[in-house]
Structure formats: structure tokens, C-alpha cells
């Protein structure tokens, strides 16, 4: 397999990069429409802004509400993009995703179920209805590296695995960020005039909160991990960490709540120092901060009786749990 070209952040001339990518997108898309899925993460936000710069309203942006997103996310993302003049349509698709995830416990099978639901079911229909022939997406080099190396099947990698999206899904995928890593994408987001809250946002994975539920993903488990995520993000929001998250374990442990024994849930907190997600170290958070987060989680989520902190670097850990 040909090695992908990498543009390091120090060599990234954003003005030139934007100019080239705008020209490339215009010529590939031609007079037609392109569609893209905005998840609110850094990569998809930046690719949306770049695509909009290239073809304006011929880029139709969707927010697929897969039921696995963070608290208030669909409305927040749509409002934010409306403010910068980019219209986004919310597509409710919770049922399709939970149906595909029912009974699936293996991490790679879970990722595959999400991938297939997203690209084959939800997006194929949208592409057909819209008449678009291209899907624009924010795949970055780290996604490709880890997928090709067999570490994790990132949800958005196809061609590098020998999968032709045109044949399998019926449309072409355009990936203008594929030579960049996260730090380069942030620099590009700034140059494109996105608000800092968008381009400096912590990364969030394509499979969303499903990447943070060990075992079967159900609406109830997503509710628990969503609440824990909101608490962790609020507590660590001002920090310099690269990424922080909550994971819901599959195992239950005995605990006590309101004077009664409960066989309850366990939440694991992770907080990472990293430059580009290839390697990462757990942040040495103050013990008081961890205690406060744990207290908030057990107070706010009735079933949770145990909160732990991951102290293992990547590798051998990975940033997400699934
Ligand atoms: P891992 O867990 O592999 O994550 O150490 C590395 C970085 O990538 C994000 N991540 C994903 N991003 N699709 C994505 O677009 C995915 O399937 C995916 N899985 C993980 C993760 O949040 C971290 O920043």
C-alpha cells in the first residue's frame, strides 16, 4: 500500500492549503451537490467550513442524530453553524443505530455496525434523495494509520483498506484533510475563521459514545455514559489536556447507596496529554479534582457505585475504550 503523504503542522501553510483544496474540491465536485455529515467534532467541523468555502450552499450538511451523541449536541452544533452562516439539517436516526447495535458486544463488530448503518443505510438514502454524488468527510492521517495498522477500525476509513465506496455505497468520498493530523486540522480551523470553541475543542470519535460503552450499547447505557461525560467535560473544560472522557464498564460491582447494597455500574475516567493522539500519557490530575468528579458522578447517576481513573499510557492503552 502506498504511504500517505503527511503535512506536518510546522510545514502547513494554511493560505496555500485552503487555496489548493478549494480548487481541488470545486473541480472534483463540478456543478453538482456534495453532502457531508457534521458531528460537531474538530475534523468534521473543519471539513464543513472548508467545503462551504469551496462550493457554498451546494454543500448540504447533515447532522445525523444517531442517539449516541453528547448532551444537547445536535441543537448546539446546528446553532453554532447557523451563526457562521452554514445551514445544517438534523436527521433523526436513533432507531436505526440502536437496532444495529442490539446484541453486539465485540468492539470491532460494534464499530462495523455503526459504519454500515451510517454509510450504507442512512447516507446512501440521503445521497440518493439529494442527487449528490460526493460525500465530503474529515478523515485525518491518524485515522488511516491506526486502521491500516489494524489497531482500530476507524469508522471513516475505506479506500486505504481496499474498499471502493462508489461500489459499496454508491457514492464517492472526498477527504481533503487526509494529509493532516489533529494539530494541523486545528490550525486550519483557525485560518478558516471558525470560533476557537470549535477548532480547539477536544477530539470526539466518529462512533460517538458507543466508543465509550464496553459491551452491548443500549439507550440506557448511553444515558449513563452521556451524563458522566457531561460531568467530566464540565470539570476539565478549562484544562490543557488533549482529551478527557468517561467510559461505562460492562462489569458491575457491589456498592452501597442510601444504606442498601447495590450491584452497580462502574465509570472509568480518562484524561490524556498528547499532541496528535498517536501516543498519549494520562494527565496527572490533582487528586482533589478526581475526587470532585467522582462525587458528582455518583451523586448524579443513581446506578453508579464506583469511579476509577486510567493511569496507563497509549500504548498499550488507546484513547477510547472500544
Ligand atoms: P484511539 O482510541 O484509537 O483514538 O487511541 C485516537 C483518536 O481518534 C479518535 N477516534 C476516532 N475518530 N473515528 C474517528 O473519527 C473513529 O472511529 C475513532 N476512534 C477513535 C479518539 O477520540 C482519539 O482522539
Short mmCIF file of C-alpha atoms and ligand atoms in Angstrom, two decimals:
data_model
loop_
_atom_site.label_atom_id
_atom_site.label_comp_id
_atom_site.label_asym_id
_atom_site.label_seq_id
_atom_site.Cartn_x
_atom_site.Cartn_y
_atom_site.Cartn_z
CA UNK A 1 0.00 0.00 0.00
CA UNK A 2 1.33 3.45 -0.93
CA UNK A 3 2.39 5.51 2.05
CA UNK A 4 0.16 8.53 2.59
CA UNK A 5 1.73 11.94 2.33
CA UNK A 6 1.93 13.81 5.62
CA UNK A 7 1.89 17.58 6.05
CA UNK A 8 3.33 18.41 9.44
CA UNK A 9 1.87 21.34 11.32
CA UNK A 10 5.12 23.32 11.06
CA UNK A 11 5.09 22.97 7.27
CA UNK A 12 1.39 23.74 6.88
CA UNK A 13 0.84 27.00 5.01
CA UNK A 14 -2.87 27.37 5.65
CA UNK A 15 -3.48 30.01 2.96
CA UNK A 16 -1.91 27.83 0.32
CA UNK A 17 -3.57 24.67 1.64
CA UNK A 18 -7.03 26.27 1.60
CA UNK A 19 -6.50 27.62 -1.90
CA UNK A 20 -5.41 24.23 -3.22
CA UNK A 21 -8.16 22.26 -1.52
CA UNK A 22 -10.85 24.72 -2.62
CA UNK A 23 -9.69 24.36 -6.21
CA UNK A 24 -9.50 20.58 -5.91
CA UNK A 25 -12.97 20.27 -4.37
CA UNK A 26 -14.51 22.53 -6.99
CA UNK A 27 -13.01 20.55 -9.81
CA UNK A 28 -13.93 17.13 -8.34
CA UNK A 29 -17.49 18.09 -7.43
CA UNK A 30 -18.14 20.02 -10.64
CA UNK A 31 -21.56 21.62 -10.86
CA UNK A 32 -23.33 19.10 -8.63
CA UNK A 33 -24.05 18.87 -4.94
CA UNK A 34 -21.92 17.31 -2.25
CA UNK A 35 -23.15 16.28 1.13
CA UNK A 36 -21.37 15.99 4.41
CA UNK A 37 -22.00 14.77 7.90
CA UNK A 38 -21.21 17.19 10.63
CA UNK A 39 -20.72 15.53 14.01
CA UNK A 40 -19.55 18.62 15.85
CA UNK A 41 -16.05 17.18 16.32
CA UNK A 42 -13.00 19.16 15.23
CA UNK A 43 -12.36 17.28 11.97
CA UNK A 44 -15.92 17.28 10.69
CA UNK A 45 -16.37 20.95 11.66
CA UNK A 46 -13.22 21.97 9.80
CA UNK A 47 -14.09 19.96 6.71
CA UNK A 48 -17.57 21.52 6.70
CA UNK A 49 -16.11 25.02 6.78
CA UNK A 50 -13.63 24.13 4.03
CA UNK A 51 -16.33 22.54 1.87
CA UNK A 52 -18.63 25.50 2.35
CA UNK A 53 -15.85 27.84 1.32
CA UNK A 54 -15.35 25.79 -1.84
CA UNK A 55 -18.92 25.30 -3.03
CA UNK A 56 -21.17 27.36 -0.72
CA UNK A 57 -24.74 26.14 -0.46
CA UNK A 58 -24.12 23.33 -2.92
CA UNK A 59 -22.67 21.62 0.14
CA UNK A 60 -25.58 20.09 2.02
CA UNK A 61 -24.58 19.47 5.62
CA UNK A 62 -26.39 16.96 7.80
CA UNK A 63 -26.11 16.22 11.46
CA UNK A 64 -27.01 12.56 11.86
CA UNK A 65 -28.61 12.17 15.26
CA UNK A 66 -27.59 8.58 15.92
CA UNK A 67 -28.68 8.69 19.56
CA UNK A 68 -25.04 8.32 20.61
CA UNK A 69 -24.11 11.99 20.81
CA UNK A 70 -23.22 14.10 23.80
CA UNK A 71 -25.78 16.04 25.84
CA UNK A 72 -27.55 18.76 23.82
CA UNK A 73 -25.11 18.24 20.95
CA UNK A 74 -27.42 18.24 17.88
CA UNK A 75 -29.01 21.58 18.78
CA UNK A 76 -25.72 23.12 19.91
CA UNK A 77 -23.88 22.24 16.71
CA UNK A 78 -26.67 23.38 14.41
CA UNK A 79 -27.00 26.71 16.27
CA UNK A 80 -23.27 27.31 16.16
CA UNK A 81 -23.02 26.71 12.43
CA UNK A 82 -26.13 28.77 11.76
CA UNK A 83 -24.34 31.66 13.45
CA UNK A 84 -21.44 31.43 10.99
CA UNK A 85 -23.83 31.15 8.06
CA UNK A 86 -23.65 27.41 7.35
CA UNK A 87 -27.04 25.67 7.32
CA UNK A 88 -27.18 22.18 8.84
CA UNK A 89 -30.12 19.77 8.79
CA UNK A 90 -30.65 17.29 11.66
CA UNK A 91 -31.55 13.75 10.56
CA UNK A 92 -33.11 11.67 13.32
CA UNK A 93 -31.68 8.14 13.03
CA UNK A 94 -31.58 6.86 16.61
CA UNK A 95 -33.72 3.81 15.89
CA UNK A 96 -31.56 2.53 13.05
CA UNK A 97 -28.36 2.76 15.11
CA UNK A 98 -29.72 1.14 18.27
CA UNK A 99 -31.27 -1.64 16.17
CA UNK A 100 -27.90 -2.30 14.50
CA UNK A 101 -26.10 -2.31 17.86
CA UNK A 102 -28.53 -4.65 19.59
CA UNK A 103 -26.75 -7.71 20.96
CA UNK A 104 -23.33 -6.68 19.58
CA UNK A 105 -20.53 -6.85 22.15
CA UNK A 106 -17.30 -7.21 20.19
CA UNK A 107 -15.57 -3.80 19.78
CA UNK A 108 -14.78 -4.22 16.08
CA UNK A 109 -18.27 -5.55 15.34
CA UNK A 110 -19.75 -2.55 17.13
CA UNK A 111 -17.66 -0.19 15.02
CA UNK A 112 -18.66 -2.09 11.90
CA UNK A 113 -22.38 -1.92 12.81
CA UNK A 114 -22.10 1.85 13.17
CA UNK A 115 -20.11 2.20 9.95
CA UNK A 116 -22.63 0.18 7.94
CA UNK A 117 -25.66 1.96 9.40
CA UNK A 118 -24.07 5.32 8.73
CA UNK A 119 -22.73 4.83 5.21
CA UNK A 120 -24.95 2.12 3.79
CA UNK A 121 -28.34 2.86 5.36
CA UNK A 122 -28.61 6.48 6.42
CA UNK A 123 -26.20 8.15 4.00
CA UNK A 124 -27.00 6.16 0.92
CA UNK A 125 -30.63 7.25 1.27
CA UNK A 126 -29.65 10.88 1.78
CA UNK A 127 -27.30 10.83 -1.20
CA UNK A 128 -29.95 9.27 -3.43
CA UNK A 129 -32.62 11.72 -2.32
CA UNK A 130 -30.37 14.75 -2.70
CA UNK A 131 -28.91 13.74 -6.06
CA UNK A 132 -25.39 14.37 -4.70
CA UNK A 133 -22.59 12.16 -5.91
CA UNK A 134 -19.96 13.03 -3.35
CA UNK A 135 -19.67 12.75 0.39
CA UNK A 136 -17.18 15.10 1.99
CA UNK A 137 -15.60 13.86 5.20
CA UNK A 138 -12.90 14.82 7.65
CA UNK A 139 -10.75 11.69 7.76
CA UNK A 140 -7.26 12.53 9.08
CA UNK A 141 -3.96 10.71 8.80
CA UNK A 142 -4.13 9.25 12.33
CA UNK A 143 -7.45 7.54 11.45
CA UNK A 144 -5.81 5.93 8.43
CA UNK A 145 -2.63 4.89 10.27
CA UNK A 146 -4.45 3.12 13.07
CA UNK A 147 -6.90 1.40 10.77
CA UNK A 148 -4.25 0.19 8.35
CA UNK A 149 -2.06 -0.97 11.24
CA UNK A 150 -5.06 -2.99 12.45
CA UNK A 151 -5.18 -1.18 15.81
CA UNK A 152 -8.72 0.10 15.47
CA UNK A 153 -11.06 0.17 12.53
CA UNK A 154 -11.80 3.89 12.47
CA UNK A 155 -15.32 4.45 11.25
CA UNK A 156 -14.37 6.58 8.27
CA UNK A 157 -11.57 4.69 6.51
CA UNK A 158 -12.33 2.75 3.31
CA UNK A 159 -10.06 3.21 0.32
CA UNK A 160 -6.92 2.53 2.30
CA UNK A 161 -8.45 -0.84 3.19
CA UNK A 162 -9.19 -1.58 -0.46
CA UNK A 163 -12.90 -0.74 -0.12
CA UNK A 164 -14.31 1.31 -3.01
CA UNK A 165 -17.11 3.48 -1.57
CA UNK A 166 -18.52 4.06 -5.04
CA UNK A 167 -19.07 0.32 -5.48
CA UNK A 168 -20.16 -0.46 -1.94
CA UNK A 169 -22.22 2.59 -1.05
CA UNK A 170 -22.93 4.22 -4.42
CA UNK A 171 -21.06 7.50 -3.92
CA UNK A 172 -17.54 8.92 -3.87
CA UNK A 173 -15.86 10.07 -0.67
CA UNK A 174 -13.70 13.21 -0.67
CA UNK A 175 -11.18 13.60 2.15
CA UNK A 176 -9.33 16.92 1.95
CA UNK A 177 -7.82 16.62 5.47
CA UNK A 178 -6.20 13.26 4.90
CA UNK A 179 -2.60 14.58 4.96
CA UNK A 180 -3.06 16.30 8.31
CA UNK A 181 -3.01 15.33 11.94
CA UNK A 182 -5.09 16.88 14.70
CA UNK A 183 -2.74 19.81 15.33
CA UNK A 184 -2.77 20.68 11.61
CA UNK A 185 -6.57 20.47 11.50
CA UNK A 186 -6.83 22.91 14.41
CA UNK A 187 -4.51 25.37 12.68
CA UNK A 188 -6.61 25.08 9.53
CA UNK A 189 -9.84 25.62 11.51
CA UNK A 190 -8.42 28.84 12.90
CA UNK A 191 -7.39 30.01 9.44
CA UNK A 192 -10.88 29.27 8.14
CA UNK A 193 -12.30 31.64 10.75
CA UNK A 194 -14.04 29.06 12.93
CA UNK A 195 -14.60 30.07 16.55
CA UNK A 196 -11.91 28.85 18.97
CA UNK A 197 -14.56 26.81 20.81
CA UNK A 198 -14.79 24.72 17.64
CA UNK A 199 -11.21 24.33 16.46
CA UNK A 200 -9.77 23.86 19.96
CA UNK A 201 -12.50 21.50 21.05
CA UNK A 202 -11.31 18.16 22.40
CA UNK A 203 -11.50 15.35 19.83
CA UNK A 204 -14.59 13.18 19.77
CA UNK A 205 -14.72 9.83 17.97
CA UNK A 206 -16.95 9.05 14.98
CA UNK A 207 -18.69 6.14 16.75
CA UNK A 208 -19.51 8.73 19.43
CA UNK A 209 -20.45 7.50 22.91
CA UNK A 210 -20.63 3.92 21.60
CA UNK A 211 -16.80 4.02 21.69
CA UNK A 212 -17.15 4.52 25.44
CA UNK A 213 -19.56 1.74 26.37
CA UNK A 214 -17.94 -1.63 26.98
CA UNK A 215 -20.23 -4.49 25.95
CA UNK A 216 -23.64 -4.06 24.34
CA UNK A 217 -24.69 -0.49 23.58
CA UNK A 218 -28.24 0.23 24.74
CA UNK A 219 -30.16 3.52 25.12
CA UNK A 220 -29.95 3.13 28.90
CA UNK A 221 -26.16 2.64 28.90
CA UNK A 222 -25.78 5.62 26.58
CA UNK A 223 -27.82 7.74 29.00
CA UNK A 224 -25.41 6.82 31.82
CA UNK A 225 -22.21 7.48 29.88
CA UNK A 226 -23.69 10.70 28.45
CA UNK A 227 -24.29 12.08 31.94
CA UNK A 228 -20.83 11.04 33.12
CA UNK A 229 -19.28 12.60 30.00
CA UNK A 230 -21.05 15.91 30.66
CA UNK A 231 -19.71 15.94 34.23
CA UNK A 232 -16.13 15.13 33.16
CA UNK A 233 -16.19 17.70 30.33
CA UNK A 234 -17.54 20.39 32.66
CA UNK A 235 -14.96 19.67 35.36
CA UNK A 236 -11.98 19.53 32.99
CA UNK A 237 -13.20 22.06 30.44
CA UNK A 238 -10.64 24.70 31.37
CA UNK A 239 -7.67 22.33 31.41
CA UNK A 240 -4.92 21.97 28.80
CA UNK A 241 -5.46 18.23 28.41
CA UNK A 242 -5.72 16.83 24.88
CA UNK A 243 -8.85 14.82 25.58
CA UNK A 244 -10.93 13.67 28.55
CA UNK A 245 -13.77 11.23 28.70
CA UNK A 246 -15.85 8.79 30.69
CA UNK A 247 -16.26 5.09 29.96
CA UNK A 248 -19.02 2.81 31.18
CA UNK A 249 -17.78 -0.65 32.12
CA UNK A 250 -19.73 -3.80 31.44
CA UNK A 251 -18.88 -5.39 34.80
CA UNK A 252 -20.87 -4.47 37.82
CA UNK A 253 -19.56 -4.29 41.36
CA UNK A 254 -21.13 -4.32 44.77
CA UNK A 255 -21.58 -0.93 46.34
CA UNK A 256 -23.77 0.85 48.87
CA UNK A 257 -26.24 3.61 48.24
CA UNK A 258 -28.74 5.02 50.74
CA UNK A 259 -27.79 2.32 53.24
CA UNK A 260 -28.53 -0.50 50.80
CA UNK A 261 -26.31 -2.88 48.90
CA UNK A 262 -26.42 -2.18 45.18
CA UNK A 263 -24.88 -4.19 42.38
CA UNK A 264 -23.93 -1.07 40.49
CA UNK A 265 -22.13 0.37 37.47
CA UNK A 266 -18.52 1.42 37.19
CA UNK A 267 -17.35 4.53 35.38
CA UNK A 268 -13.74 4.96 34.29
CA UNK A 269 -12.39 8.45 33.72
CA UNK A 270 -9.58 9.04 31.24
CA UNK A 271 -7.71 12.27 30.68
CA UNK A 272 -4.86 12.48 28.17
CA UNK A 273 -1.85 14.61 27.39
CA UNK A 274 -0.99 14.22 23.72
CA UNK A 275 -0.01 16.16 20.63
CA UNK A 276 -1.67 14.17 17.90
CA UNK A 277 -3.31 11.12 19.55
CA UNK A 278 -0.64 8.71 18.27
CA UNK A 279 0.87 8.39 21.72
CA UNK A 280 -0.62 9.78 24.91
CA UNK A 281 0.00 9.92 28.64
CA UNK A 282 -2.59 10.13 31.38
CA UNK A 283 -2.69 13.68 32.75
CA UNK A 284 -1.50 13.93 36.37
CA UNK A 285 -4.73 15.48 37.56
CA UNK A 286 -4.85 16.79 41.13
CA UNK A 287 -6.38 14.19 43.43
CA UNK A 288 -8.95 16.76 44.60
CA UNK A 289 -10.17 17.21 41.02
CA UNK A 290 -10.62 13.46 40.62
CA UNK A 291 -12.44 13.21 43.93
CA UNK A 292 -14.81 16.00 42.94
CA UNK A 293 -15.59 14.36 39.60
CA UNK A 294 -16.22 11.00 41.29
CA UNK A 295 -18.52 12.61 43.83
CA UNK A 296 -20.52 14.38 41.13
CA UNK A 297 -20.86 11.22 39.07
CA UNK A 298 -22.12 9.03 41.91
CA UNK A 299 -24.49 11.78 43.05
CA UNK A 300 -25.95 12.43 39.60
CA UNK A 301 -26.20 8.86 38.29
CA UNK A 302 -28.16 6.53 40.55
CA UNK A 303 -26.72 3.21 39.28
CA UNK A 304 -23.03 4.16 39.59
CA UNK A 305 -21.13 2.99 42.68
CA UNK A 306 -17.52 3.09 41.51
CA UNK A 307 -15.36 5.63 39.65
CA UNK A 308 -11.79 4.86 38.59
CA UNK A 309 -9.02 6.77 36.76
CA UNK A 310 -6.92 5.22 34.00
CA UNK A 311 -3.18 5.59 34.63
CA UNK A 312 -1.89 3.59 31.65
CA UNK A 313 -0.36 5.44 28.67
CA UNK A 314 -1.11 4.84 24.99
CA UNK A 315 0.32 2.38 24.02
CA UNK A 316 -0.67 -0.10 25.31
CA UNK A 317 -3.92 1.66 26.18
CA UNK A 318 -5.79 3.54 23.46
CA UNK A 319 -7.58 6.84 23.99
CA UNK A 320 -11.08 5.43 23.66
CA UNK A 321 -12.11 2.12 25.21
CA UNK A 322 -13.70 0.43 22.21
P1 LIG B 1 -7.72 5.77 19.91
O1 LIG B 1 -8.85 5.34 20.81
O2 LIG B 1 -7.61 4.90 18.70
O3 LIG B 1 -8.12 7.20 19.38
O4 LIG B 1 -6.41 5.91 20.65
C1 LIG B 1 -7.25 8.07 18.71
C2 LIG B 1 -8.02 9.36 18.45
O5 LIG B 1 -9.02 9.14 17.45
C3 LIG B 1 -10.33 9.31 18.00
N1 LIG B 1 -11.12 8.17 17.48
C4 LIG B 1 -11.83 8.21 16.34
N2 LIG B 1 -12.04 9.21 15.47
N3 LIG B 1 -13.36 7.77 14.16
C5 LIG B 1 -12.83 8.98 14.40
O6 LIG B 1 -13.06 9.90 13.61
C6 LIG B 1 -13.20 6.70 14.98
O7 LIG B 1 -13.70 5.62 14.72
C7 LIG B 1 -12.38 6.95 16.13
N4 LIG B 1 -11.99 6.16 17.15
C8 LIG B 1 -11.19 6.94 17.96
C9 LIG B 1 -10.18 9.29 19.50
O8 LIG B 1 -11.18 10.05 20.15
C10 LIG B 1 -8.79 9.87 19.67
O9 LIG B 1 -8.79 11.27 19.63
#
